[in-house]
Amino acid sequence: MESSTILITIILITTSTNFINIVSAKAKVTVKNEIVIFNDCYSPDLRNIKDFHTNPGSVQISHCYLPELPNALFQNLPKLKTLEICESKLSHIQDYALNGLTELETLVLSRNNISVLKSWSNTDMESLHHLDLRRNSIKELTENALKRYPNLTKLNLAVNQISTIDDMSFIHTPHLKYLNLGKNLLTTVTKETFRGLHKLTHLSLHYNQIDYLDFYSFVGNSHLKSLQLQGNKIAVFESDYVANLPRLSFLNISGNVIETIGENSFKKSVEMRVLDLSHNLIQELPETTFSGLEVLEYLNISHNRIETLSKYVFEDFLELRFLDMASNNLTQLPDNVFEYVSHLTTLNLSHNQISEIGDTTFEHLKQLEVLDLAFNNLNHDSFLWVFEQLPFLNLSANQFNEINVTLLNMLCKSVQLYDNPWDCVFLVKELASHSHNAILHFGTNYTIKSKDAILEVPGLECIDSKTGKIRSIVLLDSKDNEDFISQQNSDPESVQTKQSKATIIDVGDGFDFKSILLWLCIGVFVVFGALLLLRNLLKRSERKSEEWRTQHQAELLNTIDDTEKAAKPSDENA
C-alpha cells in the first residue's frame, strides 16, 4: 500500500446537567506499508485504527494528548509487533491496557509522565523483547513490575527518578542483556540489586548518586561486557567490583571521587579493551595497578592528581593504542616508562608540569602519530630525535626559546607552537633559512598591506634577547608578497631576508621610545591643526554675521524711507 495521509475530525461531546462541551480536534494519520502513524491525536482517534489498516505491524503515536491509556485499547490488533507512544503526556496506564498484544516485540513509551512501572497485562507477554521507558517520572522498581515480560532482552529506564530498586526486581527477566538505568537517583547497589541477570552484557548506571557499591554487586553478572559508572560519587574502587567479570571489555568510572586504585585491581579483567578513570582524585598508580590488562587498547587517566609514574606501571599493556594522561601533576617521566607500549598511536601529556624529558623516553614509540605536550614547562627538543616520523605534534604553551625547525620539517605534518617565549634572533634566522614542509602553527594572524592586496599572515611573538621586549614576527609567502616593501626597525641584530619560499618581517615593538616620540609629535600637529581650523571657522562665522547685520540694517532703513514717503501725500490731502 502506498503512503497516504488522512485528516480526520473528531467531535467530542461531554454532557452534564448544565452544559454541553464540544471539542474539535484534528489528527494526522499516515499509513505506509504496515505502519500506521498518528500525530496530534486524542484518545478517541485510536479506537478505529483498523479503519486505516486491518492488521498493522506497527503503530507509532507521537505528539498527541493521551493522559490515560484505557484497558484493552489494542485488543483487536493481534498481529501488532511494535507499539510506540512518545511525547504524548501519558501519565496513567490502566492495568490491562496491553491485553491482547500477544505478538508485541517492541514497546516504546518514552518522553511521557509515567510514574509507575507495571506489566499492564493479565497474561505474560512472551514475545516482548524491547521495553523503552526513558524520560518518564518512574520513582521505583518493585519486585513484580516486570513479571509479565519473561523474555525481555533490552530495558531502557534512563532519565527517570528511580531511587530504589527492590531486591529480586529482575528475577522475572532472566534473558535481559541490555539495562540502562542512567541519570536516575540511585545511591546504592547491593548484591541483590541485579540478582538473576545471568545473561546481562551491558549495564549503564551513569550519572546517578551512587556512593556505595557492595563488593558483590555484580557477582551474578559474569557475562557483563560493558559497565558504565561515570558521574557518580564513588570514593573507593575495590578489585572485588570487577573480579567476577572476566568478559568485561568496557569500563567507565570517570567523574567520581576516587582517590586510590588498589594493586591488581584489574588482574582478572583479561578481556578489557577500554578503561576510563578520568576526572577523579587519583594521586598515585602502584606498579601493579593495571596488571592483567594485556589486551587493553584505550586508557584515559586524565584530570586526576597523579604526580609520579612508576617505570613499570604500563608493562602489561601489549596492545595499548590510546593513552591520555592530560591535566595531572606530572613533573617528569621515568626513562623507558613507555617501553612496553610500542603500539601506542596517541599520547596526551598536556596540562602537566613536565620540565624534563629524557632523550630516550619515547624511543620505543615507533607507531606514534599524535603527541600532545602542550601546557608544560619544556625548553628543549632533544627527545624528538628518536622519532622517524611524528605526524602531529603539539608543543604549545611551553618554555621554548628556540627549536630545531629542520627536525620538525622532517618528522611532522602539523606542529602546534603557540605561546612560547621564542628568541627573536634565533627564530628569524632559523625560519628564514629553511623551507617549511611541516605546517607550523604559531597562533597569531597579522594583517599586512601589500601593493595590490591586504594579506592575513601567520605569525608569533618573540622576545628580544637584548632588550627583553616582546616583538612580533610574521611569515609571508613570496607569491603574495612580490611587491611588498618590508620595513625593519632600527635594531641592527634583526635580519631582513627575502627567499623564494618565505619572507620574515620583524614588525618590532610598538611601544619603544621612538614610537612614543613619533606619536607625540603627530598628536601635537593634530591638536595645532585643529586649533588653526577652529580659529579660521570662527573668523569666517564672525565675518558672515557682520555682513548679515549690515545687510539687515540697510533693509530696515529702506523700509523706513518708503514708509515716510507714503505718509507725505496723506498729510497733504488732510
XYZ file of C-alpha atoms in Angstrom:
574
model
C 0.000 0.000 0.000
C 1.388 3.387 -0.982
C 1.940 6.078 1.636
C -1.127 8.213 2.269
C -2.114 10.931 4.691
C -5.630 11.270 6.093
C -7.029 14.124 8.145
C -9.969 13.161 10.338
C -12.101 15.370 12.526
C -13.390 14.086 15.848
C -16.194 15.856 17.698
C -16.087 15.124 21.416
C -19.350 15.788 23.223
C -19.424 15.912 27.000
C -22.888 16.260 28.522
C -23.704 17.413 32.020
C -26.822 18.711 33.677
C -25.874 22.290 32.890
C -23.933 22.354 29.619
C -22.579 20.557 26.554
C -18.843 20.955 25.847
C -17.799 20.419 22.224
C -14.095 19.929 21.452
C -12.859 19.721 17.889
C -9.513 18.021 17.211
C -7.656 17.126 14.022
C -5.471 14.039 13.908
C -2.881 13.478 11.223
C -2.732 9.811 10.259
C -0.097 8.450 7.898
C -0.172 4.895 6.560
C 2.879 3.326 4.967
C 3.015 -0.403 4.272
C 2.128 -1.987 7.640
C 2.910 1.127 9.702
C 0.194 3.468 10.991
C 1.493 6.801 12.319
C -0.596 9.165 14.462
C 0.350 12.780 15.178
C -1.611 15.472 17.030
C -4.246 12.991 18.097
C -6.563 12.342 21.050
C -7.676 9.089 22.706
C -10.834 8.569 20.579
C -8.710 8.661 17.410
C -7.077 5.389 18.443
C -10.271 3.357 18.706
C -10.552 2.977 14.942
C -7.015 2.014 13.963
C -8.335 -0.869 11.853
C -10.104 1.680 9.658
C -6.674 2.678 8.341
C -5.098 -0.799 8.234
C -6.742 -4.126 9.003
C -3.646 -5.726 10.560
C -0.883 -3.192 11.135
C 2.519 -4.460 12.215
C 3.482 -1.156 13.811
C 1.593 1.735 15.406
C 3.554 4.911 16.105
C 1.928 7.650 18.167
C 3.730 10.905 18.906
C 2.929 14.471 19.967
C -0.606 13.546 20.907
C -2.686 14.186 24.014
C -3.178 10.847 25.749
C -3.181 11.375 29.513
C -4.565 7.871 30.019
C -4.347 4.569 28.164
C -7.565 2.593 28.745
C -7.880 -1.174 29.114
C -7.801 -3.373 26.016
C -7.363 -0.412 23.673
C -5.311 -2.502 21.231
C -7.005 -5.859 21.796
C -8.239 -6.072 18.211
C -4.672 -5.796 16.840
C -3.295 -9.307 17.491
C -0.546 -9.026 14.847
C 0.933 -5.810 16.231
C 4.703 -6.168 16.745
C 5.732 -2.586 17.547
C 3.862 -0.011 19.614
C 5.333 3.444 20.195
C 3.652 6.175 22.234
C 6.099 9.067 22.631
C 5.782 12.655 23.838
C 2.046 12.332 24.358
C 1.644 13.402 28.011
C 0.807 9.840 29.004
C 0.701 9.602 32.806
C -1.631 6.711 33.619
C -1.893 3.279 32.031
C -4.741 1.063 33.162
C -3.821 -2.389 34.454
C -4.843 -4.281 31.308
C -4.167 -1.722 28.592
C -1.854 -4.138 26.767
C -4.195 -7.116 26.799
C -4.376 -8.985 23.521
C -0.944 -7.936 22.228
C 0.399 -11.474 22.221
C 2.892 -10.861 19.392
C 4.185 -7.478 20.538
C 8.001 -7.387 20.372
C 8.828 -3.715 20.992
C 7.084 -1.295 23.351
C 8.310 2.316 23.457
C 6.681 4.723 25.930
C 9.456 7.314 26.161
C 9.135 11.033 26.948
C 5.881 10.867 28.862
C 4.821 11.350 32.502
C 4.519 7.717 33.597
C 5.284 7.374 37.309
C 4.611 3.666 37.915
C 6.027 0.681 36.028
C 3.707 -2.324 35.778
C 3.087 -5.216 33.429
C -0.219 -3.731 32.165
C -1.454 -7.156 31.056
C -3.187 -10.109 32.705
C -1.137 -12.616 30.695
C 2.569 -12.991 30.014
C 3.778 -11.000 27.007
C 6.196 -13.677 25.871
C 7.112 -12.008 22.577
C 8.171 -8.697 24.119
C 11.951 -8.226 23.831
C 12.438 -4.458 23.980
C 10.877 -2.072 26.524
C 11.785 1.633 26.406
C 10.544 3.889 29.208
C 13.249 6.530 29.209
C 12.440 10.130 30.169
C 9.434 9.486 32.381
C 8.810 10.005 36.106
C 9.198 6.463 37.447
C 10.363 6.539 41.069
C 10.963 2.889 41.949
C 11.161 -0.662 40.666
C 9.058 -3.163 42.568
C 9.518 -6.912 42.653
C 6.604 -7.650 40.307
C 6.943 -4.671 37.968
C 8.430 -6.798 35.183
C 6.586 -10.025 35.975
C 4.759 -10.269 32.630
C 7.893 -9.760 30.487
C 9.744 -13.101 30.837
C 11.699 -12.831 27.574
C 12.748 -9.200 27.788
C 16.292 -8.630 26.457
C 16.538 -4.828 26.381
C 15.210 -2.415 29.032
C 15.769 1.346 28.974
C 14.818 3.250 32.133
C 17.235 6.160 31.748
C 16.314 9.694 32.828
C 13.653 8.857 35.375
C 13.519 9.465 39.128
C 14.294 5.946 40.312
C 15.815 5.997 43.779
C 15.112 2.444 44.918
C 15.163 -0.979 43.306
C 13.565 -3.750 45.319
C 15.533 -6.931 45.803
C 14.709 -9.515 43.157
C 13.176 -6.881 40.843
C 14.811 -8.555 37.849
C 14.169 -12.150 38.866
C 11.409 -12.389 36.241
C 13.640 -11.222 33.340
C 16.443 -13.817 33.166
C 17.137 -13.113 29.471
C 17.844 -9.404 29.913
C 21.057 -8.333 28.120
C 20.856 -4.523 27.951
C 19.838 -2.498 31.004
C 20.050 1.305 31.092
C 19.433 2.977 34.461
C 21.488 6.072 33.732
C 20.516 9.528 35.012
C 18.342 8.413 37.898
C 18.613 8.920 41.670
C 20.168 5.635 42.783
C 22.538 5.841 45.755
C 23.459 2.213 46.468
C 23.939 -1.039 44.598
C 23.732 -4.223 46.656
C 24.400 -7.853 45.831
C 20.628 -8.331 45.415
C 20.026 -5.457 43.009
C 20.873 -7.320 39.808
C 20.419 -10.853 41.043
C 19.106 -13.189 38.381
C 20.561 -11.300 35.400
C 22.974 -14.035 34.368
C 22.874 -13.051 30.686
C 23.329 -9.299 31.191
C 26.022 -7.895 28.858
C 25.530 -4.104 29.034
C 24.752 -2.206 32.242
C 24.541 1.598 32.432
C 24.414 3.285 35.843
C 25.952 6.580 34.769
C 25.053 9.921 36.381
C 23.210 8.658 39.430
C 24.202 9.455 43.010
C 25.829 6.131 43.821
C 28.264 6.373 46.712
C 28.229 2.734 47.774
C 28.885 -0.463 45.852
C 28.707 -3.794 47.594
C 31.760 -5.993 46.992
C 29.456 -8.486 45.312
C 27.216 -6.053 43.426
C 27.902 -7.775 40.107
C 28.825 -11.243 41.295
C 25.988 -12.883 39.375
C 26.592 -10.957 36.135
C 29.565 -12.866 34.775
C 28.602 -12.204 31.132
C 28.846 -8.436 31.566
C 30.856 -6.776 28.760
C 30.128 -3.079 29.322
C 29.752 -1.287 32.665
C 29.164 2.464 32.898
C 29.519 4.052 36.341
C 30.659 7.550 35.364
C 29.273 10.641 37.044
C 28.557 9.151 40.478
C 30.025 9.667 43.959
C 32.133 6.530 44.285
C 35.138 7.224 46.520
C 36.785 3.804 46.644
C 37.325 1.348 43.817
C 37.925 -2.194 45.016
C 39.247 -5.028 42.903
C 36.275 -7.130 44.032
C 33.919 -4.948 41.990
C 35.108 -6.442 38.708
C 36.830 -9.603 39.938
C 33.897 -11.750 38.833
C 33.540 -10.098 35.417
C 36.037 -11.960 33.212
C 34.287 -10.863 29.989
C 34.257 -7.147 30.821
C 35.697 -5.197 27.878
C 34.441 -1.646 28.582
C 34.593 0.083 31.985
C 33.912 3.781 32.572
C 34.231 5.056 36.157
C 35.168 8.632 35.270
C 33.736 11.641 37.058
C 33.695 10.116 40.539
C 35.738 10.993 43.641
C 38.111 8.023 43.647
C 41.414 8.771 45.372
C 43.191 5.436 45.092
C 43.231 2.460 42.770
C 44.496 -0.604 44.571
C 47.106 -3.049 43.358
C 45.909 -5.760 40.981
C 42.509 -4.060 40.702
C 42.000 -5.412 37.185
C 44.012 -8.609 37.357
C 41.095 -10.779 36.247
C 39.800 -8.380 33.577
C 41.659 -10.194 30.850
C 39.313 -9.056 28.059
C 39.118 -5.357 28.935
C 39.822 -3.064 25.975
C 38.560 0.344 27.174
C 39.197 1.778 30.655
C 38.258 5.348 31.620
C 39.415 6.604 35.036
C 39.434 10.302 34.140
C 38.078 13.161 36.278
C 38.761 11.566 39.646
C 41.124 12.399 42.527
C 43.717 9.670 41.952
C 47.141 10.655 43.283
C 49.267 7.612 42.516
C 49.306 4.427 40.483
C 51.059 1.448 42.080
C 53.204 -0.698 39.784
C 50.641 -3.491 39.629
C 47.570 -1.279 39.180
C 46.989 -2.419 35.608
C 48.264 -5.981 35.866
C 46.273 -8.331 33.672
C 45.179 -5.744 31.093
C 47.158 -7.267 28.257
C 44.577 -6.528 25.543
C 43.685 -3.006 26.705
C 43.593 -0.551 23.774
C 42.281 2.675 25.352
C 43.268 4.142 28.744
C 42.152 7.560 29.992
C 43.564 8.712 33.346
C 43.384 12.441 32.594
C 42.166 15.102 35.040
C 43.464 13.444 38.180
C 46.212 14.398 40.641
C 48.924 11.956 39.632
C 52.392 13.291 40.461
C 54.703 10.389 39.590
C 54.714 7.281 37.430
C 56.414 4.003 38.138
C 58.721 2.765 35.402
C 56.757 -0.479 35.175
C 53.199 0.800 35.570
C 52.406 0.154 31.883
C 54.358 -3.076 31.436
C 51.270 -5.256 30.813
C 49.918 -3.041 28.016
C 50.856 -5.091 24.976
C 48.050 -3.721 22.754
C 47.565 -0.155 24.031
C 46.803 2.343 21.246
C 45.499 5.419 23.110
C 46.865 6.854 26.377
C 45.559 10.111 27.884
C 47.339 11.482 30.983
C 46.465 15.150 30.475
C 45.725 17.516 33.358
C 47.658 15.794 36.116
C 50.592 16.981 38.248
C 53.410 15.146 36.472
C 56.792 16.888 36.607
C 58.948 14.257 34.903
C 58.740 10.944 33.075
C 60.841 7.929 34.065
C 63.244 6.648 31.412
C 61.714 3.826 29.382
C 58.307 4.258 31.033
C 56.807 3.658 27.569
C 58.988 0.654 26.788
C 56.058 -1.768 26.862
C 53.537 0.271 24.851
C 55.198 0.069 21.463
C 51.830 0.007 19.639
C 50.791 3.394 21.013
C 49.449 5.791 18.337
C 48.122 8.656 20.512
C 49.785 10.026 23.652
C 48.385 13.049 25.507
C 50.570 14.548 28.261
C 49.257 18.104 28.023
C 48.438 20.332 31.006
C 51.021 18.871 33.358
C 54.170 20.401 34.852
C 56.745 18.390 32.925
C 60.045 20.255 32.632
C 62.359 17.462 31.539
C 62.021 14.530 29.133
C 64.922 12.142 28.663
C 66.440 11.701 25.216
C 65.345 8.042 25.085
C 61.963 8.322 26.811
C 59.998 7.874 23.572
C 62.414 5.600 21.700
C 60.034 2.613 21.714
C 57.060 4.539 20.305
C 57.692 3.795 16.637
C 53.992 3.869 15.713
C 53.134 7.121 17.481
C 51.076 9.511 15.341
C 49.882 12.121 17.846
C 51.978 13.555 20.692
C 50.439 16.344 22.788
C 52.831 18.074 25.215
C 51.080 21.442 25.353
C 50.952 23.456 28.577
C 54.059 22.071 30.243
C 57.441 23.603 31.143
C 59.631 22.125 28.400
C 62.509 24.137 26.939
C 64.430 21.618 24.814
C 63.588 19.287 21.937
C 66.274 16.596 22.174
C 63.651 13.947 22.965
C 62.309 14.282 19.405
C 65.393 12.810 17.738
C 64.282 9.234 18.462
C 61.313 9.537 16.101
C 61.457 8.572 12.446
C 58.128 10.298 11.881
C 55.595 12.048 14.091
C 52.670 13.411 12.037
C 51.026 15.552 14.718
C 52.928 17.337 17.478
C 51.684 19.933 19.963
C 54.307 21.939 21.883
C 52.169 24.988 22.613
C 52.451 26.934 25.859
C 55.842 25.645 26.978
C 59.124 27.491 27.623
C 60.887 27.060 24.280
C 63.294 29.865 23.291
C 64.388 28.009 20.192
C 63.618 24.757 18.394
C 65.053 22.713 15.554
C 62.881 23.613 12.593
C 64.785 21.231 10.312
C 63.876 18.334 12.573
C 60.227 19.355 12.690
C 60.082 19.516 8.911
C 61.477 16.015 8.624
C 59.173 14.472 11.229
C 55.856 16.262 11.199
C 52.861 17.151 9.085
C 51.475 19.577 11.638
C 53.127 21.295 14.606
C 51.371 23.496 17.165
C 53.803 26.072 18.618
C 51.533 28.674 20.187
C 52.520 30.729 23.213
C 56.213 30.016 23.644
C 58.798 32.712 24.595
C 60.798 32.472 21.347
C 64.150 34.242 20.969
C 63.768 36.735 18.100
C 67.265 36.463 16.594
C 67.230 32.668 16.560
C 63.698 32.494 15.244
C 64.231 34.861 12.321
C 67.450 33.154 11.230
C 66.038 29.646 11.614
C 62.772 30.295 9.807
C 64.424 32.287 7.040
C 66.914 29.538 6.215
C 64.579 26.554 5.888
C 61.751 25.505 3.600
C 58.750 24.744 5.756
C 57.284 21.396 4.756
C 55.685 20.981 8.149
C 52.730 23.208 8.837
C 53.943 25.360 11.699
C 51.101 26.942 13.646
C 52.308 29.903 15.670
C 48.891 31.106 16.685
C 48.754 34.772 15.646
C 47.406 36.321 12.443
C 48.743 39.672 11.243
C 47.292 41.977 8.593
C 49.967 43.127 6.119
C 49.289 45.663 3.345
C 50.947 44.978 0.015
C 50.654 46.975 -3.198
C 47.660 45.077 -4.520
C 46.222 43.251 -1.540
C 45.792 43.009 2.184
C 47.323 39.771 3.451
C 46.353 37.771 6.530
C 49.555 36.017 7.527
C 50.525 33.720 10.404
C 52.943 34.947 12.982
C 54.113 34.799 16.543
C 55.560 36.877 19.301
C 59.163 36.609 20.380
C 61.449 38.130 22.978
C 64.320 40.429 22.038
C 67.256 38.953 23.967
C 68.987 42.357 24.186
C 66.096 44.451 25.444
C 63.786 41.818 26.873
C 60.901 43.367 24.965
C 58.253 41.440 23.102
C 58.327 41.719 19.321
C 56.116 40.320 16.591
C 57.216 38.126 13.692
C 55.105 37.440 10.620
C 55.691 34.812 7.942
C 54.851 35.805 4.362
C 54.564 33.644 1.283
C 56.584 35.241 -1.546
C 53.858 34.743 -4.174
C 51.584 37.046 -2.159
C 54.411 39.427 -1.353
C 56.245 40.222 -4.600
C 55.562 43.951 -4.337
C 55.575 44.157 -0.573
C 58.207 46.553 0.778
C 59.303 45.384 4.192
C 60.239 47.945 6.781
C 62.642 46.930 9.536
C 63.016 48.581 12.886
C 66.378 50.093 13.790
C 67.689 47.041 15.683
C 70.999 46.088 13.968
C 70.582 42.480 15.073
C 67.369 42.000 13.120
C 67.559 40.128 9.846
C 65.713 41.031 6.648
C 65.536 38.150 4.185
C 63.581 37.500 1.025
C 63.665 33.959 -0.386
C 61.686 32.062 -2.954
C 59.624 30.386 -0.249
C 59.184 32.882 2.570
C 59.957 36.341 3.840
C 60.318 37.144 7.509
C 59.418 40.597 8.719
C 60.185 41.926 12.176
C 57.378 44.306 12.993
C 59.042 45.472 16.185
C 57.808 46.710 19.496
C 55.163 49.417 19.067
C 55.844 50.899 22.494
C 59.575 51.789 22.358
C 60.910 55.389 22.801
C 60.941 56.308 19.102
C 57.367 55.182 18.645
C 56.213 57.199 21.640
C 58.054 60.302 20.375
C 56.608 59.860 16.898
C 53.055 59.525 18.186
C 53.592 62.524 20.488
C 54.672 64.680 17.536
C 51.742 63.506 15.497
C 49.432 64.368 18.379
C 50.883 67.892 18.688
C 50.446 68.504 14.949
C 46.896 67.228 15.056
C 45.986 69.485 18.002
C 47.712 72.524 16.437
C 45.963 71.939 13.133
C 42.625 71.581 14.866
C 43.130 74.912 16.670
C 44.005 76.693 13.400
C 40.979 75.239 11.717
C 38.756 76.279 14.614
C 40.122 79.853 14.546
C 39.508 80.154 10.795
C 35.990 78.873 11.225
C 35.321 81.431 13.975
C 36.643 84.283 11.808
C 34.543 83.184 8.876
C 31.480 82.970 11.121
C 32.065 86.473 12.518
C 32.534 87.889 9.022
C 29.287 86.384 7.813
C 27.485 87.657 10.913
C 28.779 91.220 10.265
C 27.665 91.076 6.635
C 24.246 89.867 7.696
C 23.879 92.696 10.265
C 24.922 95.347 7.689
C 22.501 93.994 5.138
C 19.714 93.818 7.712
C 20.281 97.463 8.779
C 20.211 98.644 5.152
C 16.955 96.841 4.538
C 15.495 98.372 7.682
C 16.489 101.924 6.635
C 14.971 101.415 3.193
C 11.752 100.267 4.774
C 11.601 103.366 6.979
C 12.221 105.696 3.978
C 9.457 104.055 1.977
C 7.078 104.463 4.896
C 7.818 108.182 5.251
C 7.325 108.809 1.537
C 3.983 107.077 1.599
C 2.884 109.171 4.561
C 3.506 112.640 2.948
C 0.620 112.633 0.371
C -1.755 111.607 3.078
C -0.760 114.608 5.168
C -1.237 116.953 2.224
C -4.715 115.598 1.487
C -5.685 116.096 5.073
